[in-house]
Amino acid sequence: MSVRRLADWSDTRLRRLADEYGTPLYVHDHDRVRENYRRLTGAFPDADVLYAVKANAGRHVLDTLREAGAGAECASAGELKRALDAGFAPEDVHYTPVNPPARDLDYAGDRLAGTDATVTVGSADTLDRLESRGFTGRVLVRVHPGVGAGHSAEVATGADAKFGVPRDRVHGVLADADDRGFDVRGLHAHTGSGLLTASDRDDHRTVVETLAELVAESPVALDRVDVGGGFGVPYRESEPPLDLDAVATATRDALAGLDVELAIEPGRYLVADAGVLLATVNTTKETDGDLLAGVDAGMTTLIRPALYDAYHAVRSLAPDAADRVPVPTSVVGPVCESADVLAEGRDIPRVERGDLLAVGNAGAYGVEMASTYNSRPRPAVVALAGDDERLVRRRETLADLTTHEA
């Protein structure tokens, strides 16, 4: 199936996992990750698929996608280390730093020197910094196309000057990199995150067409175009799934006539609907508006609702939920912030203290963005593969919070 809704998860299994491992708890289903990867490669059979590690950098996820055949796209030295340590070959790794700190480039220079890894540069001075560290290997130049789309303005990357070289300067950077002896391979751009609608698809095609025009007029021979990722998944129950075949067709059409290899960088699409977050209701409160359900997960566990005003489906896993009357409910966390809200005004069977709630589409940018703000330990993660399950990240303790303090 092209989309997995929260209702498709087994209530019985999720309740058992919560009983065994406690809450808050992330549950990641690797069978679904593999299914998503197969669907994606079916739509893009000739593309080099590079998993965007920032979506979920857990070793268990990296192992699953490496074994399936994916490469890795890394935005930081930490992600680069995780990918290489997980066994990704350097030639299957793209390092795509944004305004990289010196220590990141120091690490990349050490690990990537003499390999066939690819570095994507988003500014002219990154070439200086790489060259000074002895790296003159494969590079792509990231383009700022001036067009962006996505689930919110904060992730419409293509429209943000922070990312990439302005279009009118791209050829100069390509020529400069070639003159310095870098192995210049191609261009890169990323429209944004969470592309889902026909309008998003049109913006994506515009970005790819911009890359195609720049390749056709390039002063340096290029053989690779990386169109980024951002392929969306429906977070709301009423939203249809992404028309992935239409995206693939639009991408191929925009590159028609060019003799280049296509690369894509999916992250969310591969892991979002492969994860749920489980939380226990610890407090209920009647108000003049919604019923408030206070749970043991909050913005430190899943920050997307507070950061992006993002919607995540919420479901009661109480065994008798079907017999309870739905009431407008807001699900709030234990953090001392008014922004600590996971869901507002949802019609949920009336909650009671001790009930278990499931939050959908939590496999991407969930545990990866978790923090210890308010000195709250981060949650555990359980990975599923068929009938097998294992704890792949233990729950942090209060003692863990001060481990790094002198």
Coordinates of N, CA and C in Angstrom, one line a residue, residues 39-270:
R39 N 9.0 0.8 -3.4 CA 8.0 1.6 -4.1 C 8.8 2.8 -4.8
L40 N 9.7 3.4 -4.0 CA 10.4 4.5 -4.5 C 11.3 4.1 -5.7
T41 N 12.0 3.0 -5.6 CA 12.9 2.6 -6.6 C 12.1 2.1 -7.8
G42 N 10.9 1.6 -7.6 CA 10.1 1.3 -8.7 C 9.7 2.5 -9.6
A43 N 9.5 3.6 -8.9 CA 9.1 4.8 -9.6 C 10.4 5.5 -10.3
F44 N 11.5 5.3 -9.6 CA 12.8 5.9 -10.1 C 13.8 4.7 -10.3
P45 N 13.6 3.9 -11.3 CA 14.4 2.7 -11.4 C 15.8 2.9 -11.8
D46 N 16.1 4.1 -12.4 CA 17.5 4.4 -12.9 C 18.2 5.4 -12.0
A47 N 17.6 5.8 -10.9 CA 18.2 6.8 -10.1 C 19.1 6.2 -9.0
D48 N 20.0 7.0 -8.6 CA 20.9 6.7 -7.4 C 20.1 7.2 -6.2
V49 N 19.6 6.3 -5.4 CA 18.8 6.7 -4.2 C 19.7 6.8 -3.0
L50 N 19.8 8.0 -2.4 CA 20.6 8.4 -1.3 C 19.7 8.7 -0.1
Y51 N 19.7 7.9 0.9 CA 18.8 8.2 2.1 C 19.3 9.4 2.8
A52 N 18.4 10.4 3.0 CA 18.7 11.6 3.8 C 18.7 11.2 5.3
V53 N 19.9 11.1 5.8 CA 20.1 10.5 7.1 C 19.5 11.4 8.2
K54 N 19.3 12.7 8.0 CA 18.8 13.5 9.0 C 17.4 13.2 9.4
A55 N 16.6 12.4 8.5 CA 15.3 12.1 8.9 C 15.2 11.1 10.0
N56 N 16.1 10.2 10.1 CA 16.2 9.2 11.2 C 17.6 8.6 11.1
A57 N 18.5 8.9 12.0 CA 19.9 8.5 11.9 C 20.2 7.2 12.7
G58 N 19.2 6.6 13.2 CA 19.4 5.4 14.0 C 20.1 4.3 13.2
R59 N 21.1 3.7 13.9 CA 21.9 2.6 13.2 C 21.0 1.5 12.6
H60 N 19.9 1.2 13.3 CA 19.0 0.2 12.8 C 18.4 0.6 11.5
V61 N 18.0 1.9 11.3 CA 17.5 2.4 10.1 C 18.5 2.4 9.0
L62 N 19.7 2.9 9.3 CA 20.8 2.9 8.3 C 21.1 1.5 7.8
D63 N 21.2 0.5 8.7 CA 21.5 -0.8 8.3 C 20.4 -1.4 7.4
T64 N 19.2 -1.1 7.7 CA 18.1 -1.6 6.9 C 18.2 -1.0 5.4
L65 N 18.4 0.3 5.3 CA 18.4 0.9 4.0 C 19.7 0.6 3.2
R66 N 20.8 0.5 3.9 CA 22.1 0.0 3.2 C 21.9 -1.4 2.7
E67 N 21.3 -2.3 3.4 CA 21.1 -3.6 3.0 C 20.1 -3.7 1.8
A68 N 19.2 -2.7 1.8 CA 18.2 -2.6 0.7 C 18.8 -2.1 -0.6
G69 N 20.0 -1.4 -0.5 CA 20.6 -0.9 -1.7 C 20.8 0.6 -1.8
A70 N 20.3 1.3 -0.7 CA 20.4 2.8 -0.7 C 21.8 3.3 -0.4
G71 N 22.1 4.5 -0.9 CA 23.3 5.2 -0.4 C 22.9 6.1 0.7
A72 N 23.8 7.1 1.1 CA 23.5 7.9 2.2 C 23.8 9.4 1.9
E73 N 22.9 10.3 2.2 CA 23.1 11.7 2.1 C 23.3 12.3 3.5
C74 N 24.4 13.0 3.8 CA 24.7 13.4 5.1 C 24.9 14.9 5.1
A75 N 24.3 15.6 6.1 CA 24.3 17.0 6.2 C 25.3 17.5 7.3
S76 N 25.9 16.6 8.0 CA 26.8 17.0 9.1 C 27.9 16.0 9.2
A77 N 28.9 16.3 10.0 CA 30.0 15.4 10.2 C 29.5 14.2 11.1
G78 N 28.6 14.5 12.0 CA 28.0 13.4 12.8 C 27.2 12.4 11.9
E79 N 26.4 12.9 10.9 CA 25.7 12.0 10.0 C 26.7 11.2 9.1
L80 N 27.8 11.9 8.7 CA 28.8 11.3 7.9 C 29.4 10.1 8.7
K81 N 29.8 10.4 9.9 CA 30.4 9.3 10.8 C 29.4 8.1 10.9
R82 N 28.1 8.4 11.2 CA 27.1 7.4 11.4 C 27.0 6.5 10.1
A83 N 27.0 7.2 8.9 CA 26.8 6.4 7.7 C 28.0 5.5 7.4
L84 N 29.2 6.1 7.6 CA 30.4 5.3 7.3 C 30.6 4.2 8.3
D85 N 30.3 4.5 9.6 CA 30.4 3.4 10.6 C 29.4 2.3 10.4
A86 N 28.2 2.7 9.7 CA 27.2 1.7 9.4 C 27.5 0.9 8.2
G87 N 28.7 1.1 7.6 CA 29.1 0.3 6.5 C 28.8 0.8 5.1
F88 N 28.3 2.0 5.0 CA 28.1 2.6 3.6 C 29.5 2.9 3.0
A89 N 29.7 2.4 1.8 CA 30.9 2.7 1.1 C 31.1 4.1 0.8
P90 N 32.3 4.7 0.8 CA 32.4 6.1 0.5 C 31.8 6.5 -0.8
E91 N 31.9 5.7 -1.8 CA 31.4 6.1 -3.1 C 29.8 6.1 -3.1
D92 N 29.2 5.6 -2.1 CA 27.8 5.7 -2.0 C 27.3 6.8 -1.0
V93 N 28.2 7.6 -0.6 CA 27.9 8.7 0.3 C 28.1 10.1 -0.3
H94 N 27.1 10.9 -0.1 CA 27.2 12.3 -0.4 C 27.2 13.1 0.9
Y95 N 28.1 14.0 1.0 CA 28.2 14.9 2.1 C 27.7 16.3 1.6
T96 N 26.6 16.8 2.2 CA 26.0 18.0 1.8 C 25.9 19.0 2.9
P97 N 27.0 19.6 3.3 CA 27.0 20.5 4.4 C 26.4 21.8 4.1
V98 N 25.8 22.4 5.1 CA 25.3 23.8 5.0 C 26.1 24.7 6.0
N99 N 26.8 25.7 5.5 CA 27.6 26.5 6.3 C 28.4 25.7 7.4
P100 N 29.2 24.7 6.9 CA 29.8 23.7 7.8 C 30.8 24.4 8.8
P101 N 30.7 24.0 10.1 CA 31.7 24.4 11.0 C 33.1 23.8 10.7
A102 N 34.2 24.5 11.1 CA 35.5 24.0 10.8 C 35.7 22.6 11.2
R103 N 35.2 22.2 12.4 CA 35.5 20.8 12.9 C 34.8 19.8 12.0
D104 N 33.6 20.2 11.4 CA 33.0 19.3 10.5 C 33.8 19.0 9.2
L105 N 34.4 20.1 8.7 CA 35.2 19.9 7.5 C 36.5 19.2 7.8
D106 N 37.0 19.5 9.0 CA 38.2 18.7 9.4 C 38.0 17.2 9.4
Y107 N 36.9 16.8 10.0 CA 36.5 15.4 10.0 C 36.3 14.9 8.6
A108 N 35.5 15.6 7.8 CA 35.2 15.2 6.4 C 36.5 15.0 5.6
G109 N 37.4 16.0 5.8 CA 38.7 15.9 5.1 C 39.5 14.7 5.4
D110 N 39.5 14.3 6.7 CA 40.2 13.2 7.2 C 39.6 11.9 6.6
R111 N 38.2 11.8 6.8 CA 37.6 10.5 6.4 C 37.4 10.3 4.9
L112 N 37.3 11.4 4.2 CA 36.9 11.3 2.7 C 38.1 11.4 1.8
A113 N 39.3 11.9 2.3 CA 40.4 12.1 1.4 C 40.8 10.8 0.8
G114 N 41.0 10.8 -0.5 CA 41.4 9.6 -1.3 C 40.3 8.6 -1.6
T115 N 39.0 9.0 -1.2 CA 37.9 8.1 -1.5 C 37.1 8.7 -2.7
D116 N 36.1 7.9 -3.1 CA 35.2 8.4 -4.1 C 33.9 9.0 -3.6
A117 N 33.9 9.4 -2.3 CA 32.7 10.1 -1.8 C 32.5 11.5 -2.5
T118 N 31.3 12.0 -2.5 CA 31.0 13.2 -3.1 C 30.6 14.3 -2.1
V119 N 31.2 15.5 -2.3 CA 30.8 16.6 -1.4 C 30.1 17.6 -2.2
T120 N 29.0 18.1 -1.7 CA 28.2 19.1 -2.3 C 28.5 20.5 -1.7
V121 N 28.9 21.4 -2.5 CA 29.3 22.7 -2.0 C 28.2 23.7 -2.3
G122 N 27.8 24.5 -1.2 CA 26.7 25.4 -1.3 C 27.2 26.9 -1.4
S123 N 28.5 27.1 -1.4 CA 29.0 28.4 -1.5 C 30.4 28.3 -2.1
A124 N 30.9 29.4 -2.7 CA 32.2 29.4 -3.3 C 33.3 29.2 -2.3
D125 N 33.2 29.8 -1.1 CA 34.3 29.7 -0.2 C 34.4 28.3 0.4
T126 N 33.4 27.4 0.2 CA 33.6 26.1 0.7 C 34.7 25.4 -0.1
L127 N 34.8 25.7 -1.4 CA 35.9 25.2 -2.1 C 37.3 25.5 -1.5
D128 N 37.4 26.8 -1.1 CA 38.7 27.2 -0.4 C 38.9 26.3 0.8
R129 N 37.9 26.1 1.6 CA 38.0 25.4 2.9 C 38.3 23.9 2.6
L130 N 37.7 23.3 1.6 CA 38.0 21.9 1.3 C 39.4 21.8 0.8
E131 N 39.8 22.7 -0.1 CA 41.1 22.6 -0.7 C 42.2 22.7 0.4
S132 N 42.0 23.6 1.3 CA 43.0 23.8 2.4 C 43.1 22.6 3.3
R133 N 42.1 21.7 3.2 CA 42.2 20.4 4.0 C 42.6 19.2 3.1
G134 N 43.0 19.5 1.9 CA 43.5 18.5 1.1 C 42.5 17.7 0.3
F135 N 41.2 18.1 0.3 CA 40.2 17.4 -0.4 C 40.0 18.1 -1.8
T136 N 40.2 17.3 -2.9 CA 40.0 17.8 -4.2 C 39.3 16.8 -5.0
G137 N 38.4 16.0 -4.3 CA 37.7 14.9 -5.0 C 36.5 15.3 -5.6
R138 N 35.5 14.4 -5.6 CA 34.2 14.6 -6.3 C 33.4 15.7 -5.7
V139 N 32.9 16.6 -6.5 CA 32.0 17.7 -5.9 C 30.8 17.9 -6.8
L140 N 29.7 18.3 -6.2 CA 28.6 18.9 -6.9 C 28.5 20.3 -6.4
V141 N 27.9 21.1 -7.2 CA 27.6 22.5 -6.8 C 26.1 22.6 -6.5
R142 N 25.8 23.1 -5.3 CA 24.4 23.2 -5.0 C 23.9 24.6 -5.5
V143 N 22.7 24.5 -6.1 CA 22.1 25.7 -6.8 C 21.0 26.2 -5.9
H144 N 21.0 27.6 -5.7 CA 19.8 28.2 -5.1 C 18.9 28.6 -6.2
P145 N 17.8 27.8 -6.4 CA 16.9 28.1 -7.6 C 15.9 29.2 -7.4
G146 N 15.7 29.7 -6.2 CA 14.7 30.7 -5.9 C 13.3 30.3 -5.9
V147 N 13.1 29.0 -6.0 CA 11.7 28.4 -5.9 C 11.7 27.3 -4.9
G148 N 10.7 27.4 -4.0 CA 10.7 26.4 -2.9 C 9.2 26.0 -2.6
A149 N 9.1 24.8 -2.0 CA 7.8 24.3 -1.6 C 7.9 23.4 -0.4
G150 N 6.8 23.0 0.2 CA 6.9 22.1 1.3 C 5.8 22.3 2.3
H151 N 5.8 21.5 3.4 CA 4.7 21.5 4.3 C 4.6 22.8 5.1
S152 N 5.7 23.6 5.2 CA 5.6 24.9 5.8 C 6.7 25.8 5.3
A153 N 6.7 27.1 5.5 CA 7.6 28.0 5.0 C 9.0 27.7 5.5
E154 N 9.1 27.1 6.7 CA 10.4 26.9 7.4 C 11.2 25.8 6.6
V155 N 10.6 25.0 5.7 CA 11.3 23.9 5.0 C 11.2 24.1 3.5
A156 N 10.8 25.3 3.0 CA 10.8 25.5 1.6 C 12.2 25.9 1.1
T157 N 13.0 24.9 1.2 CA 14.5 25.2 1.1 C 14.9 25.9 -0.2
G158 N 14.3 25.6 -1.3 CA 14.7 26.1 -2.6 C 14.5 27.6 -2.7
A159 N 13.7 28.2 -1.8 CA 13.4 29.6 -1.8 C 14.3 30.4 -0.8
D160 N 15.2 29.6 -0.1 CA 16.0 30.2 1.0 C 17.4 30.4 0.5
A161 N 17.9 31.6 0.5 CA 19.2 31.9 0.1 C 20.3 31.3 0.9
K162 N 19.9 30.8 2.1 CA 20.9 30.0 2.9 C 21.5 28.8 2.2
F163 N 20.7 28.3 1.2 CA 21.0 27.0 0.6 C 21.4 27.2 -0.9
G164 N 22.7 27.1 -1.2 CA 23.1 27.0 -2.5 C 23.7 28.3 -3.1
V165 N 24.3 28.2 -4.3 CA 24.9 29.3 -5.0 C 23.8 29.9 -5.9
P166 N 23.7 31.2 -5.9 CA 22.7 31.9 -6.8 C 22.9 31.4 -8.2
R167 N 21.8 31.3 -8.9 CA 21.8 30.8 -10.3 C 22.8 31.5 -11.2
D168 N 22.9 32.8 -11.1 CA 23.8 33.5 -12.0 C 25.3 33.4 -11.7
R169 N 25.6 32.7 -10.6 CA 27.0 32.5 -10.2 C 27.5 31.1 -10.3
V170 N 26.5 30.2 -10.6 CA 26.8 28.8 -10.6 C 27.9 28.4 -11.6
H171 N 27.9 28.9 -12.8 CA 28.9 28.5 -13.8 C 30.2 29.0 -13.4
G172 N 30.3 30.1 -12.8 CA 31.6 30.6 -12.3 C 32.2 29.7 -11.3
V173 N 31.4 29.2 -10.3 CA 31.9 28.3 -9.3 C 32.3 27.0 -9.9
L174 N 31.5 26.5 -10.9 CA 31.9 25.3 -11.6 C 33.3 25.4 -12.2
A175 N 33.5 26.5 -13.0 CA 34.7 26.7 -13.6 C 35.9 26.8 -12.7
D176 N 35.6 27.5 -11.6 CA 36.7 27.7 -10.5 C 37.0 26.3 -9.9
A177 N 36.0 25.5 -9.6 CA 36.3 24.2 -9.0 C 37.1 23.3 -10.0
D178 N 36.8 23.4 -11.3 CA 37.5 22.6 -12.3 C 38.9 23.1 -12.4
D179 N 39.1 24.4 -12.4 CA 40.5 25.0 -12.5 C 41.4 24.5 -11.3
R180 N 40.8 24.3 -10.2 CA 41.5 24.0 -9.0 C 41.8 22.5 -8.9
G181 N 41.3 21.7 -9.8 CA 41.6 20.3 -9.9 C 40.5 19.4 -9.2
F182 N 39.4 20.0 -8.7 CA 38.3 19.2 -8.2 C 37.7 18.3 -9.3
D183 N 37.2 17.2 -8.9 CA 36.5 16.3 -9.8 C 35.1 16.7 -9.9
V184 N 34.8 17.7 -10.7 CA 33.4 18.3 -10.8 C 32.5 17.4 -11.5
R185 N 31.4 17.0 -10.8 CA 30.5 16.0 -11.4 C 29.1 16.5 -11.8
G186 N 28.6 17.5 -11.1 CA 27.2 17.9 -11.4 C 26.7 19.0 -10.5
L187 N 25.3 19.0 -10.6 CA 24.6 20.1 -9.8 C 23.6 19.4 -8.9
H188 N 23.2 20.2 -7.9 CA 22.3 19.7 -6.9 C 21.3 20.9 -6.5
A189 N 20.1 20.5 -6.2 CA 19.1 21.5 -5.7 C 18.1 20.7 -4.9
H190 N 17.4 21.4 -4.0 CA 16.4 20.7 -3.2 C 15.2 21.7 -3.1
T191 N 14.0 21.3 -3.5 CA 12.9 22.2 -3.5 C 12.4 22.5 -2.1
G192 N 12.2 21.5 -1.3 CA 11.7 21.6 0.0 C 11.3 20.3 0.6
S193 N 10.7 20.3 1.8 CA 10.4 19.1 2.5 C 8.9 18.9 2.6
G194 N 8.5 17.7 2.3 CA 7.0 17.4 2.5 C 6.2 17.7 1.2
L195 N 6.8 17.6 0.0 CA 6.1 17.9 -1.2 C 5.0 16.8 -1.4
L196 N 3.8 17.3 -1.6 CA 2.6 16.4 -1.6 C 1.6 16.7 -2.7
T197 N 1.4 18.0 -2.9 CA 0.3 18.5 -3.8 C 0.8 18.6 -5.2
A198 N -0.2 18.9 -6.1 CA 0.1 19.1 -7.5 C 0.9 20.4 -7.7
S199 N 0.6 21.4 -6.8 CA 1.4 22.6 -6.9 C 2.8 22.4 -6.5
D200 N 3.0 21.6 -5.4 CA 4.4 21.2 -5.0 C 5.1 20.5 -6.1
R201 N 4.4 19.7 -6.8 CA 5.0 18.9 -7.9 C 5.5 19.9 -9.1
D202 N 4.6 20.9 -9.3 CA 5.0 21.9 -10.3 C 6.3 22.7 -9.9
D203 N 6.3 23.0 -8.6 CA 7.5 23.7 -8.2 C 8.8 22.8 -8.3
H204 N 8.6 21.6 -8.0 CA 9.7 20.6 -8.1 C 10.2 20.6 -9.5
R205 N 9.3 20.5 -10.4 CA 9.6 20.4 -11.8 C 10.4 21.7 -12.3
T206 N 9.9 22.8 -11.8 CA 10.6 24.1 -12.1 C 12.0 24.1 -11.6
V207 N 12.3 23.5 -10.4 CA 13.6 23.4 -9.9 C 14.5 22.5 -10.8
V208 N 13.9 21.4 -11.2 CA 14.7 20.4 -12.0 C 15.0 21.0 -13.4
E209 N 14.0 21.8 -13.9 CA 14.2 22.4 -15.2 C 15.4 23.5 -15.1
T210 N 15.4 24.1 -14.0 CA 16.5 25.1 -13.7 C 17.9 24.4 -13.8
L211 N 17.9 23.2 -13.1 CA 19.2 22.4 -13.1 C 19.5 22.0 -14.5
A212 N 18.5 21.6 -15.3 CA 18.7 21.1 -16.6 C 19.3 22.2 -17.5
E213 N 18.8 23.4 -17.4 CA 19.3 24.5 -18.2 C 20.7 24.8 -17.8
L214 N 21.0 24.8 -16.5 CA 22.4 25.1 -16.1 C 23.4 24.0 -16.6
V215 N 23.0 22.7 -16.6 CA 23.8 21.7 -17.1 C 24.1 21.9 -18.6
A216 N 23.0 22.2 -19.3 CA 23.1 22.3 -20.8 C 24.1 23.4 -21.1
E217 N 24.2 24.4 -20.3 CA 25.0 25.6 -20.6 C 26.3 25.6 -19.8
S218 N 26.6 24.5 -19.1 CA 27.8 24.5 -18.2 C 29.1 24.6 -19.0
P219 N 30.1 25.4 -18.4 CA 31.4 25.5 -19.0 C 32.2 24.2 -18.7
V220 N 31.7 23.3 -17.9 CA 32.4 22.1 -17.5 C 31.5 20.9 -17.8
A221 N 32.1 19.9 -18.3 CA 31.2 18.7 -18.6 C 30.7 18.1 -17.3
L222 N 29.4 17.9 -17.2 CA 28.8 17.3 -16.0 C 28.0 16.0 -16.4
D223 N 28.0 15.1 -15.4 CA 27.3 13.9 -15.7 C 26.3 13.4 -14.6
R224 N 26.0 14.4 -13.7 CA 25.1 14.0 -12.6 C 24.2 15.2 -12.2
V225 N 23.0 14.9 -11.9 CA 22.0 15.9 -11.4 C 21.3 15.3 -10.2
D226 N 21.5 16.0 -9.1 CA 20.9 15.5 -7.8 C 19.7 16.5 -7.5
V227 N 18.5 15.9 -7.6 CA 17.3 16.8 -7.4 C 16.8 16.8 -6.0
G228 N 17.6 16.3 -5.0 CA 17.2 16.4 -3.6 C 16.1 15.4 -3.3
G229 N 15.4 15.6 -2.3 CA 14.3 14.7 -1.9 C 13.1 15.5 -1.6
G230 N 12.5 15.4 -0.3 CA 11.4 16.1 0.1 C 10.1 15.5 -0.3
F231 N 10.1 14.2 -0.8 CA 8.8 13.6 -1.2 C 8.0 13.4 0.0
G232 N 6.7 13.9 -0.1 CA 5.9 14.0 1.1 C 5.1 12.7 1.4
V233 N 4.6 12.7 2.6 CA 3.6 11.7 3.0 C 2.4 12.4 3.7
P234 N 1.2 11.8 3.6 CA 0.0 12.5 4.1 C 0.0 12.3 5.6
Y235 N 0.0 13.4 6.3 CA -0.1 13.4 7.8 C -1.5 13.4 8.3
R236 N -2.4 14.1 7.5 CA -3.8 14.1 7.9 C -4.5 12.9 7.2
E237 N -5.5 12.4 8.0 CA -6.2 11.2 7.5 C -6.9 11.4 6.2
S238 N -7.3 12.7 5.9 CA -8.0 13.0 4.7 C -7.2 13.3 3.5
E239 N -5.8 13.4 3.7 CA -4.9 13.7 2.6 C -4.6 12.4 1.8
P240 N -4.6 12.6 0.4 CA -4.3 11.4 -0.4 C -2.8 11.2 -0.4
P241 N -2.3 10.1 -0.8 CA -0.8 9.9 -0.8 C -0.2 10.6 -2.0
L242 N 1.1 10.8 -2.0 CA 1.8 11.5 -3.0 C 1.7 10.6 -4.3
D243 N 1.5 11.3 -5.4 CA 1.5 10.6 -6.7 C 2.9 10.5 -7.2
L244 N 3.6 9.5 -6.7 CA 5.0 9.3 -6.9 C 5.4 9.1 -8.3
D245 N 4.5 8.4 -9.1 CA 4.8 8.2 -10.5 C 4.8 9.5 -11.2
A246 N 3.9 10.4 -10.9 CA 3.8 11.7 -11.5 C 5.0 12.5 -11.2
V247 N 5.5 12.5 -10.0 CA 6.8 13.2 -9.7 C 7.9 12.6 -10.5
A248 N 8.0 11.3 -10.6 CA 9.1 10.7 -11.3 C 9.0 11.1 -12.8
T249 N 7.8 11.1 -13.4 CA 7.7 11.4 -14.8 C 8.1 12.9 -15.0
A250 N 7.6 13.8 -14.1 CA 7.9 15.2 -14.3 C 9.5 15.4 -14.2
T251 N 10.1 14.6 -13.3 CA 11.5 14.8 -13.1 C 12.3 14.3 -14.4
R252 N 11.9 13.2 -14.9 CA 12.5 12.6 -16.1 C 12.3 13.6 -17.3
D253 N 11.0 14.1 -17.4 CA 10.7 15.0 -18.5 C 11.6 16.2 -18.5
A254 N 11.8 16.7 -17.3 CA 12.6 18.0 -17.2 C 14.0 17.8 -17.5
L255 N 14.5 16.5 -17.4 CA 15.9 16.2 -17.7 C 16.1 15.6 -19.1
A256 N 15.0 15.5 -19.9 CA 15.0 14.8 -21.2 C 16.1 15.5 -22.1
G257 N 16.9 14.6 -22.7 CA 17.9 15.2 -23.6 C 19.2 15.3 -23.0
L258 N 19.3 15.2 -21.7 CA 20.6 15.3 -21.0 C 21.2 13.9 -20.7
D259 N 22.5 13.8 -20.9 CA 23.1 12.5 -20.6 C 23.7 12.6 -19.2
V260 N 22.9 12.5 -18.2 CA 23.3 12.6 -16.8 C 22.7 11.5 -16.0
E261 N 23.3 11.2 -14.9 CA 22.8 10.3 -13.9 C 21.9 11.1 -13.0
L262 N 20.8 10.5 -12.6 CA 19.9 11.2 -11.7 C 20.1 10.7 -10.3
A263 N 20.2 11.5 -9.3 CA 20.2 11.2 -7.9 C 19.1 11.8 -7.2
I264 N 18.5 11.1 -6.2 CA 17.4 11.6 -5.4 C 17.8 11.3 -3.9
E265 N 17.2 12.1 -3.0 CA 17.6 12.1 -1.6 C 16.4 12.0 -0.7
P266 N 15.6 10.9 -0.7 CA 14.5 10.7 0.1 C 14.8 10.5 1.6
G267 N 14.1 11.1 2.4 CA 14.2 10.8 3.9 C 12.9 10.5 4.5
R268 N 12.1 11.5 4.6 CA 10.7 11.3 5.2 C 9.9 10.2 4.5
Y269 N 10.0 10.2 3.2 CA 9.2 9.2 2.4 C 9.5 7.8 2.9
L270 N 10.7 7.5 3.2 CA 11.1 6.2 3.6 C 10.7 5.8 5.0

